[in-house]
Short mmCIF file of C-alpha atoms and ligand atoms in Angstrom, two decimals:
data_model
loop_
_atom_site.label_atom_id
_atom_site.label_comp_id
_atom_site.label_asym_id
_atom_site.label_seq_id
_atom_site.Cartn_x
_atom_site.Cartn_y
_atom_site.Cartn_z
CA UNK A 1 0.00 0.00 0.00
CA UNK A 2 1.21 3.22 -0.82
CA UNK A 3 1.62 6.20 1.60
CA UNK A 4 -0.47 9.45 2.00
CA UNK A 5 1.21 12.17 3.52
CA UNK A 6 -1.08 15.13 4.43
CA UNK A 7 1.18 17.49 4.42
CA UNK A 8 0.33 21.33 2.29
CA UNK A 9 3.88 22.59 0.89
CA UNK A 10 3.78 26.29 1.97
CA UNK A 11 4.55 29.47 0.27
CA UNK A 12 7.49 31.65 1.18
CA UNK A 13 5.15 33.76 3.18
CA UNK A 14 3.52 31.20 4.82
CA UNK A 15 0.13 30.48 2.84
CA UNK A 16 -0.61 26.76 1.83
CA UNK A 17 0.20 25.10 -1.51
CA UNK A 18 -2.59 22.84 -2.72
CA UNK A 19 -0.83 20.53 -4.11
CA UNK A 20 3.00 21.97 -4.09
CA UNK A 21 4.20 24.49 -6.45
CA UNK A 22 3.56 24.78 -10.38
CA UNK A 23 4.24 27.27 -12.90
CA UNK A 24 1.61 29.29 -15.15
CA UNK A 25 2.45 32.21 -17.19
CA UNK A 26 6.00 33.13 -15.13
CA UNK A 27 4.03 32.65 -11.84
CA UNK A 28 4.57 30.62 -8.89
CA UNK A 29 0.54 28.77 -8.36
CA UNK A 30 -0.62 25.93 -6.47
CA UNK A 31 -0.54 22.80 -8.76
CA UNK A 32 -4.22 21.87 -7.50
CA UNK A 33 -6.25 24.93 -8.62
CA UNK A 34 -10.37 25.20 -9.82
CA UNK A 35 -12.07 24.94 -12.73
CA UNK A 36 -15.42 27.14 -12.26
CA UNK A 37 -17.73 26.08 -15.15
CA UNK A 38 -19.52 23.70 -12.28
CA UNK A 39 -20.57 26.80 -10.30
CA UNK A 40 -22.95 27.29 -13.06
CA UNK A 41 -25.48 25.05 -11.25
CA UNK A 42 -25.20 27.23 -8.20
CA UNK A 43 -27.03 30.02 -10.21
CA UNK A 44 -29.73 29.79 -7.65
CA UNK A 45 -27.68 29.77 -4.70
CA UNK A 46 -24.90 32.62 -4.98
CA UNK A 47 -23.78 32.74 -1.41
CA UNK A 48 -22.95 29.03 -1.65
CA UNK A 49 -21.55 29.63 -5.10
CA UNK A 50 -19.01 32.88 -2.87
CA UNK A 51 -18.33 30.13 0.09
CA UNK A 52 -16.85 28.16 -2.21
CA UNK A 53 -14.65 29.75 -3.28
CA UNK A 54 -13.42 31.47 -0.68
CA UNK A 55 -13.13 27.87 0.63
CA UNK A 56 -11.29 27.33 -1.87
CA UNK A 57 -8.78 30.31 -1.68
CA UNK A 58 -8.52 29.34 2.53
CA UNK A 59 -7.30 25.60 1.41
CA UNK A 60 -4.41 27.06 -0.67
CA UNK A 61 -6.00 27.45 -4.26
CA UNK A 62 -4.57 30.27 -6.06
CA UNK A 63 -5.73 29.92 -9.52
CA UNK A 64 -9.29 29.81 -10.84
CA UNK A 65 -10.44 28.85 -14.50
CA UNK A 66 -13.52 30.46 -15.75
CA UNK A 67 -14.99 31.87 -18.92
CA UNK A 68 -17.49 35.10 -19.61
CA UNK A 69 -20.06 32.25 -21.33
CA UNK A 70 -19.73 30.44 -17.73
CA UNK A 71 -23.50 30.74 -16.59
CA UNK A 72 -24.38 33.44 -19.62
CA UNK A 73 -21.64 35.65 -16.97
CA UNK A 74 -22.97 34.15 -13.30
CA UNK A 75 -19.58 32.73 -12.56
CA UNK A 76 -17.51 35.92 -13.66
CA UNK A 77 -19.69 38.02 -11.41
CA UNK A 78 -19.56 35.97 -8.35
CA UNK A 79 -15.72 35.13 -8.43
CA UNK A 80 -15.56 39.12 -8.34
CA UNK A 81 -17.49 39.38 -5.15
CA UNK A 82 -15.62 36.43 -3.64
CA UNK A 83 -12.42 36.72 -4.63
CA UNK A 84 -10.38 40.06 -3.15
CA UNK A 85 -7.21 41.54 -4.34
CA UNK A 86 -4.97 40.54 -1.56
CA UNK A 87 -6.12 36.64 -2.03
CA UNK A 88 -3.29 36.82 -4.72
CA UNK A 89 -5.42 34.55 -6.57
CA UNK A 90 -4.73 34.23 -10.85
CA UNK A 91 -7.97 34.32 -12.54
CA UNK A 92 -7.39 32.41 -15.97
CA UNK A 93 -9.97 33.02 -18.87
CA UNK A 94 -10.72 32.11 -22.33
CA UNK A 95 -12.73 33.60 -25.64
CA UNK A 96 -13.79 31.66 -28.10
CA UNK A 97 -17.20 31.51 -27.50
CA UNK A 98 -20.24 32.87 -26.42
CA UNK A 99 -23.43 32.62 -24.60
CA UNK A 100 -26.31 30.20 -26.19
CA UNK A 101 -28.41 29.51 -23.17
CA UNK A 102 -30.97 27.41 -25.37
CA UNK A 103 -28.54 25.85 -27.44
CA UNK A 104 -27.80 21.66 -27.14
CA UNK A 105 -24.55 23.20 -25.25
CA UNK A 106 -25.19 26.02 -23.32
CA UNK A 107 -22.20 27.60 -25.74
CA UNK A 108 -21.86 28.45 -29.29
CA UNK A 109 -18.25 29.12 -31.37
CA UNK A 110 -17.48 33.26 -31.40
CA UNK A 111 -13.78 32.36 -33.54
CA UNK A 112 -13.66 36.00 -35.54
CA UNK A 113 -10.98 38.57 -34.33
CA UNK A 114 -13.32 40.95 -33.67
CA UNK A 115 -15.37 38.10 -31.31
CA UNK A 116 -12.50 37.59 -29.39
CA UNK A 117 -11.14 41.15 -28.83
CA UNK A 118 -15.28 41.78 -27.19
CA UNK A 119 -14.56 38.49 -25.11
CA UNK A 120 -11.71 39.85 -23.16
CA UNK A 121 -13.57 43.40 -23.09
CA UNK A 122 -16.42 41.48 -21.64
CA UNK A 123 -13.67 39.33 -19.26
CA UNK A 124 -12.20 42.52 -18.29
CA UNK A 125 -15.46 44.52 -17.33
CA UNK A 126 -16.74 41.38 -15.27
CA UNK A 127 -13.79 40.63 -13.65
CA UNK A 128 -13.46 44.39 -12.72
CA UNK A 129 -9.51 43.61 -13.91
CA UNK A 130 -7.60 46.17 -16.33
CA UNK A 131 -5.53 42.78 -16.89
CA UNK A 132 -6.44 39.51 -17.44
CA UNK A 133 -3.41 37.32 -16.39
CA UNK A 134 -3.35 34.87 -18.97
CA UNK A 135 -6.31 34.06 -21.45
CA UNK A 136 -7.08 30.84 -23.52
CA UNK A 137 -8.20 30.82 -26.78
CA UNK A 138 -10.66 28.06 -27.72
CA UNK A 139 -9.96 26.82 -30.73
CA UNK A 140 -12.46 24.00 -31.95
CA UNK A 141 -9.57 21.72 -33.70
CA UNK A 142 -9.76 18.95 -31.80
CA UNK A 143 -11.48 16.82 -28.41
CA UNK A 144 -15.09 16.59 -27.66
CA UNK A 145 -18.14 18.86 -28.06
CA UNK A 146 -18.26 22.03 -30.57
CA UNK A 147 -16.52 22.15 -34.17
CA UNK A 148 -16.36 25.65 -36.32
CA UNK A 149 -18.65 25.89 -39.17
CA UNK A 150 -19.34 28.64 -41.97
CA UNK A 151 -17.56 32.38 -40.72
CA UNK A 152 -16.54 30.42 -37.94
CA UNK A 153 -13.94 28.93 -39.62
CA UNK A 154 -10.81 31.03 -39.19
CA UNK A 155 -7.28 30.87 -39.26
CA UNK A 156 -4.79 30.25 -36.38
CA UNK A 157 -2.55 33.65 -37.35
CA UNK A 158 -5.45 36.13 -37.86
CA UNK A 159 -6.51 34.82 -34.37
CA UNK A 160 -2.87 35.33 -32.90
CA UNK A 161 -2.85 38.72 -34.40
CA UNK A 162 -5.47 39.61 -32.20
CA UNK A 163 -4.45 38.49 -29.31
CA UNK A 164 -0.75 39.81 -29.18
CA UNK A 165 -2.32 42.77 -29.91
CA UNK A 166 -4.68 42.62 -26.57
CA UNK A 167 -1.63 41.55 -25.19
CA UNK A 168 0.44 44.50 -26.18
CA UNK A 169 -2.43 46.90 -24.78
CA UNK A 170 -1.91 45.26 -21.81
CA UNK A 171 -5.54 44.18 -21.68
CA UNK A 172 -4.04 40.37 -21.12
CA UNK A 173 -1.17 39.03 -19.50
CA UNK A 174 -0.34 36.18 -20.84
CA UNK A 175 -1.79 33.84 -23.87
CA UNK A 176 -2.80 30.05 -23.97
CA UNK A 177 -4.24 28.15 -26.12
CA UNK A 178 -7.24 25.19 -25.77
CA UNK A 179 -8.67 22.61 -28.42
CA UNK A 180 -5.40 22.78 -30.41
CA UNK A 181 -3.39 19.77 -32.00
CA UNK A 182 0.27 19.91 -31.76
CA UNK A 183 0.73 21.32 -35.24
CA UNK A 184 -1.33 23.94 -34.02
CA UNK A 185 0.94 24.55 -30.90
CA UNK A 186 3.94 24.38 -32.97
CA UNK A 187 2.28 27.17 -35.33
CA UNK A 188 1.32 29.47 -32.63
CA UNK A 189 5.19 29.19 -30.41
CA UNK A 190 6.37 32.45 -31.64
CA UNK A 191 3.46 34.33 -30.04
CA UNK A 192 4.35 32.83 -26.95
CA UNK A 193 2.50 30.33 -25.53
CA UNK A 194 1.78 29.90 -21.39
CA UNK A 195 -0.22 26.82 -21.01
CA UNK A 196 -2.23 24.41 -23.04
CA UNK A 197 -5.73 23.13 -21.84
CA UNK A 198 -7.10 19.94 -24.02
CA UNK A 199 -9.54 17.40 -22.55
CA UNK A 200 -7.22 15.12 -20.90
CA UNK A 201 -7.73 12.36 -18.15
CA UNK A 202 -6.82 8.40 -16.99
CA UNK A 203 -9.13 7.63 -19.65
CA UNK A 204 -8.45 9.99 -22.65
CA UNK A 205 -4.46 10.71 -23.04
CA UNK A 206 -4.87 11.19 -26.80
CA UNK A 207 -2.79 14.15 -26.56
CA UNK A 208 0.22 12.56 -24.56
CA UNK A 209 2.52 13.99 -27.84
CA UNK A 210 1.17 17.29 -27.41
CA UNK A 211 1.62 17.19 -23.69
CA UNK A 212 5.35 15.76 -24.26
CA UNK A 213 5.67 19.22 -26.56
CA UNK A 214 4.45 21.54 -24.17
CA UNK A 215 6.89 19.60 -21.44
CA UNK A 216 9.65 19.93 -23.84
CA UNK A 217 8.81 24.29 -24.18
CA UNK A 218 8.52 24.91 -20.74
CA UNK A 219 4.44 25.80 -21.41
CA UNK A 220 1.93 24.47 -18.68
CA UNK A 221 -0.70 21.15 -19.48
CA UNK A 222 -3.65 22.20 -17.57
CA UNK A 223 -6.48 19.59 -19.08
CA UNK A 224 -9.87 20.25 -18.43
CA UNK A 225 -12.76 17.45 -17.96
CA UNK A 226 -9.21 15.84 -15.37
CA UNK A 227 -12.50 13.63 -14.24
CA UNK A 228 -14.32 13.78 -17.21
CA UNK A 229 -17.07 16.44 -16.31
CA UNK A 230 -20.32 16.16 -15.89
CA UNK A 231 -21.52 15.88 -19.08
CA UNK A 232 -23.63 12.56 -20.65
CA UNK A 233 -21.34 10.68 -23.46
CA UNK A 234 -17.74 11.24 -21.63
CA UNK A 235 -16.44 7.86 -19.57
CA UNK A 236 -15.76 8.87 -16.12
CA UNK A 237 -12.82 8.49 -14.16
CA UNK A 238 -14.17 7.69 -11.23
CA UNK A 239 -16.41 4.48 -12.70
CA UNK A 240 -12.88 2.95 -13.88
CA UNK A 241 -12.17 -0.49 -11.85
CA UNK A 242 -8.50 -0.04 -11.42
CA UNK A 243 -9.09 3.62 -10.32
CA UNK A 244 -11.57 1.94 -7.76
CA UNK A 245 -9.20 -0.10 -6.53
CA UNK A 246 -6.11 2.02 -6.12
CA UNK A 247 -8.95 3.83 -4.38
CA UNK A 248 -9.45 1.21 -1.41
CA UNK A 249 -6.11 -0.16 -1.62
CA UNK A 250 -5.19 3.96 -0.24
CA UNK A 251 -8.09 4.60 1.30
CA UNK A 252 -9.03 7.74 -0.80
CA UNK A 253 -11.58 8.06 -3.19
CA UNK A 254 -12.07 7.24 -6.67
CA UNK A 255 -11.81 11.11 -7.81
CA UNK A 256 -8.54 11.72 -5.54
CA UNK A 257 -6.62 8.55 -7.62
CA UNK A 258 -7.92 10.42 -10.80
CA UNK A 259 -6.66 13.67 -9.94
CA UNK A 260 -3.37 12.03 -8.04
CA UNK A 261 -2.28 10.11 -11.51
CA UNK A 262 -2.43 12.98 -13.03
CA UNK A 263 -0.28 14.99 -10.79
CA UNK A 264 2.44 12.23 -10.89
CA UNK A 265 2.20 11.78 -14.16
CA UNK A 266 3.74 15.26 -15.89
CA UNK A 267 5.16 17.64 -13.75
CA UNK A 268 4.28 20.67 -15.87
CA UNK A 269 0.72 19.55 -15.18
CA UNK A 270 -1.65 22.07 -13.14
CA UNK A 271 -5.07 20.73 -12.41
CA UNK A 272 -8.58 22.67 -12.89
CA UNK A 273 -10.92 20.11 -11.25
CA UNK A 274 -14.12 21.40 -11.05
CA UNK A 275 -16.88 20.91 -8.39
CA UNK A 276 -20.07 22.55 -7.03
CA UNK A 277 -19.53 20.65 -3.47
CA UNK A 278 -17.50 21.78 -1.03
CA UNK A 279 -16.50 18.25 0.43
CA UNK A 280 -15.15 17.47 -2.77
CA UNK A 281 -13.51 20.33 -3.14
CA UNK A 282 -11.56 19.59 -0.10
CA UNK A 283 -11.42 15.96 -1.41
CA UNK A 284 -9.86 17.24 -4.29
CA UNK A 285 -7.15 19.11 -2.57
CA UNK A 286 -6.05 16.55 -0.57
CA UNK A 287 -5.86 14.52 -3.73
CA UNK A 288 -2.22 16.68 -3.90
CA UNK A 289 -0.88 15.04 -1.06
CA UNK A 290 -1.29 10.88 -2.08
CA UNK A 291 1.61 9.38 -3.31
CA UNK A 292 0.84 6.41 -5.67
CA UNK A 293 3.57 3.98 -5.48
CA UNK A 294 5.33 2.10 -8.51
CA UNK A 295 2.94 -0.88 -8.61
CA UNK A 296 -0.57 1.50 -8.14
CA UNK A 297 0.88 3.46 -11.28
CA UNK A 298 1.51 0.55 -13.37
CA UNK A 299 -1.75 -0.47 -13.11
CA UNK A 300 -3.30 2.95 -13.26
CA UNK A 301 -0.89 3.25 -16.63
CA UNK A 302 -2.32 0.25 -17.96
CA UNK A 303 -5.77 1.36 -17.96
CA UNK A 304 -6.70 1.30 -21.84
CA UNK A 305 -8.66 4.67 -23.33
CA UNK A 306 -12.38 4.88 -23.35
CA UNK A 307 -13.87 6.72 -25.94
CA UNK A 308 -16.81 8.99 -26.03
CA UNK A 309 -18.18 12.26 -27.20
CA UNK A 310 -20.88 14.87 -25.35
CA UNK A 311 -24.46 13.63 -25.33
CA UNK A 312 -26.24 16.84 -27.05
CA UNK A 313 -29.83 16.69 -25.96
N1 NAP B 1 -10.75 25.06 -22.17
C1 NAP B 1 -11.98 24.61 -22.32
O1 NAP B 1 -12.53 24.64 -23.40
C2 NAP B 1 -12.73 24.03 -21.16
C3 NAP B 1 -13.83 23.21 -21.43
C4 NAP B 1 -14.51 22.68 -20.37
C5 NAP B 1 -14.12 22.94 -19.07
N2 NAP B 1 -13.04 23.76 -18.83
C6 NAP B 1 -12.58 24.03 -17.45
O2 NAP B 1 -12.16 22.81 -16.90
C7 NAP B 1 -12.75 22.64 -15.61
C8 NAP B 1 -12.87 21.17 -15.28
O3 NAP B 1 -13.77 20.54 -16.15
P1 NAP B 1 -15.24 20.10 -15.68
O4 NAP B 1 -15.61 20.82 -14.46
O5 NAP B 1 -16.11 20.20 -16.85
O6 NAP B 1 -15.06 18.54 -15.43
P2 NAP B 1 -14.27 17.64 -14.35
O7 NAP B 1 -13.46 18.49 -13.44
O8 NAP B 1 -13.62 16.55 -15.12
O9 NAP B 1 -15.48 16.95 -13.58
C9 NAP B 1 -16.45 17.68 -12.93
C10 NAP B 1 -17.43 16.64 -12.40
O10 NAP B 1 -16.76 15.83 -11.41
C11 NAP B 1 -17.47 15.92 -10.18
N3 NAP B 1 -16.46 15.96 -9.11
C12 NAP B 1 -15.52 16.90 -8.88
N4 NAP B 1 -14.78 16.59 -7.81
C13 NAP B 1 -15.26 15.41 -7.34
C14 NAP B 1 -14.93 14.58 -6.25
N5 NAP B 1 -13.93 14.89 -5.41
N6 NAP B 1 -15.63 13.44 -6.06
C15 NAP B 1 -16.63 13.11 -6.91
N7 NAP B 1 -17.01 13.86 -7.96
C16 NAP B 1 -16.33 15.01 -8.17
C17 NAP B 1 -18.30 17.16 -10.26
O11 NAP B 1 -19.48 17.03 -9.51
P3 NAP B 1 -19.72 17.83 -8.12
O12 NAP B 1 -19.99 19.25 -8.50
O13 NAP B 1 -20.89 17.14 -7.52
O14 NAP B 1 -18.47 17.68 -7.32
C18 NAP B 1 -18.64 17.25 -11.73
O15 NAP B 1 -19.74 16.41 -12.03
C19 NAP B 1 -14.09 23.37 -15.76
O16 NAP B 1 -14.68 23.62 -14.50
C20 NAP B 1 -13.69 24.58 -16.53
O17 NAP B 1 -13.15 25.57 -15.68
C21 NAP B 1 -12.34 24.29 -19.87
#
């Protein structure tokens, strides 16, 4: 059986690290940070939807994902009531899209330069930031859900162009990039690249070559769906027998040996989990302090993909 230590690595100045220390866009963050898009379904409950996060920021977490199309703006608005200046926390967004409340998703494509220079205005005014540290652009290339059609059909560069630009304003910090194949990486280096997000988990490491790249350039892997969401269609990490297993055999839970694998496995990886629960938002902190031993990642290696797409309605 493998150990668990419970120990937080701390901070210079004292504040826990959830998970020990990573690096995102020439920052020190936790390695364990939170993905936001699951506050959506606290739209009718904001104070619990403001606990959480500052739950969050008390157990070490010091950067959030979100998006403006997060809750048609519900998640934007409430991590600027709950999260304060002095929290030091690095709010990480992306354009690409927009708003469809009645669509099958509750998103549609918004690709054009001109769509994405309004998503960071609309970032920027939510966030009540005159900087957004580092913003992903959601390209529809590749992994599940959404794929450009018609006018939303555009080019890599013309894309880029746009977003140096913001960047040169000072309107963003940094740039990343999300839904992008490795020839699509290796196109967009010279603009500088600060992390990749692709869905990525146990069960669906088609992009280990593009996570080997963005190892091999110093750019953070920071996969979204790490459990593999909430959505209908997508196998779940935490329904995998040998995760289950390595589960008892540690006494942790299914969701912890999800998130733990992927911790051990690339060290340039920074997790996003995300969770409207509290518990397992704890849970999923102290995921960064089990240590899976040689023979529980052999047979956590060894689990074999599982395909699957989103479930449109
Ligand atoms: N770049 C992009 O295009 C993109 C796309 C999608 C998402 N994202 C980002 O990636 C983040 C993560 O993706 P995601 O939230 O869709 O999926 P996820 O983190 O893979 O899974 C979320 C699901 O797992 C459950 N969960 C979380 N922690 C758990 C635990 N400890 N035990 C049991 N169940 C647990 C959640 O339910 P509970 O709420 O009940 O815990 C929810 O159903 C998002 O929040 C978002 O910020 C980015």
């Amino acid at each position: 059986m493998a150990a668990i230590t419970r120990s937080l690595r701390h901070t210079a100045c004292g504040a826990r690290r959830a998970g020990g220390p990573g690096r995102l866009a020439g920052r020190t963050v936790s390695r364990i940070g939170f993905g936001a898009m699951q506050l959506e379904r606290l739209r009718d409950d904001r104070a619990a939807a403001v606990a959480l996060l500052r739950r969050g920021v008390e157990l070490g977490i010091d950067h959030i994902d979100t998006a403006q199309f997060y809750g048609h703006g519900f998640v934007n608005d409430v991590i600027r009531e709950a999260i304060r200046p002095e929290d030091d926390v690095m709010v990480v967004s992306k354009v690409g899209a927009d708003p469809d409340p009645d669509g099958p998703l509750p998103l549609r494509p918004a690709q054009r330069p001109e769509q994405l220079r309004a998503g960071v205005e609309d970032n920027l005014a939510a966030l009540g930031l005159e900087q957004i540290p580092l913003v992903n652009l959601r390209r529809l290339d590749t992994g599940p859900g959404l794929r450009a059609e018609g006018d939303q059909v555009v080019g890599l560069d013309d894309q880029l162009a746009t977003l140096t630009a913001l960047r040169d304003e000072g309107k963003i910090g940094a740039l990343g990039l999300s839904g992008v194949t490795s020839d699509g990486l290796r196109r967009a280096l010279p603009a500088g690249i600060a992390c990749v997000q692709n869905a990525y988990s146990l069960l669906t490491r088609d992009d280990e070559d593009l996570l080997r790249l963005c190892l091999a350039e110093d750019i953070a892997w920071v996969p979204f769906f790490p459990l593999g969401s909430a959505f209908a269609g997508l196998p779940k990490v935490t329904d995998e027998p040998a995760v289950i297993a390595a589960a008892r055999d540690l006494a942790a839970t299914p969701a912890q040996i999800g998130l733990a694998w992927l911790l051990h496995h690339a060290p340039n990886l920074l997790l996003i989990p995300g969770t409207a629960d509290p518990g397992h938002l704890e849970a999923n902190v102290d995921a960064g302090a089990i240590t899976l031993d040689e023979a529980s990642l052999a047979a956590l290696d060894a689990v074999p993909p599982r395909s699957g797409d989103i479930a449109f309605d």
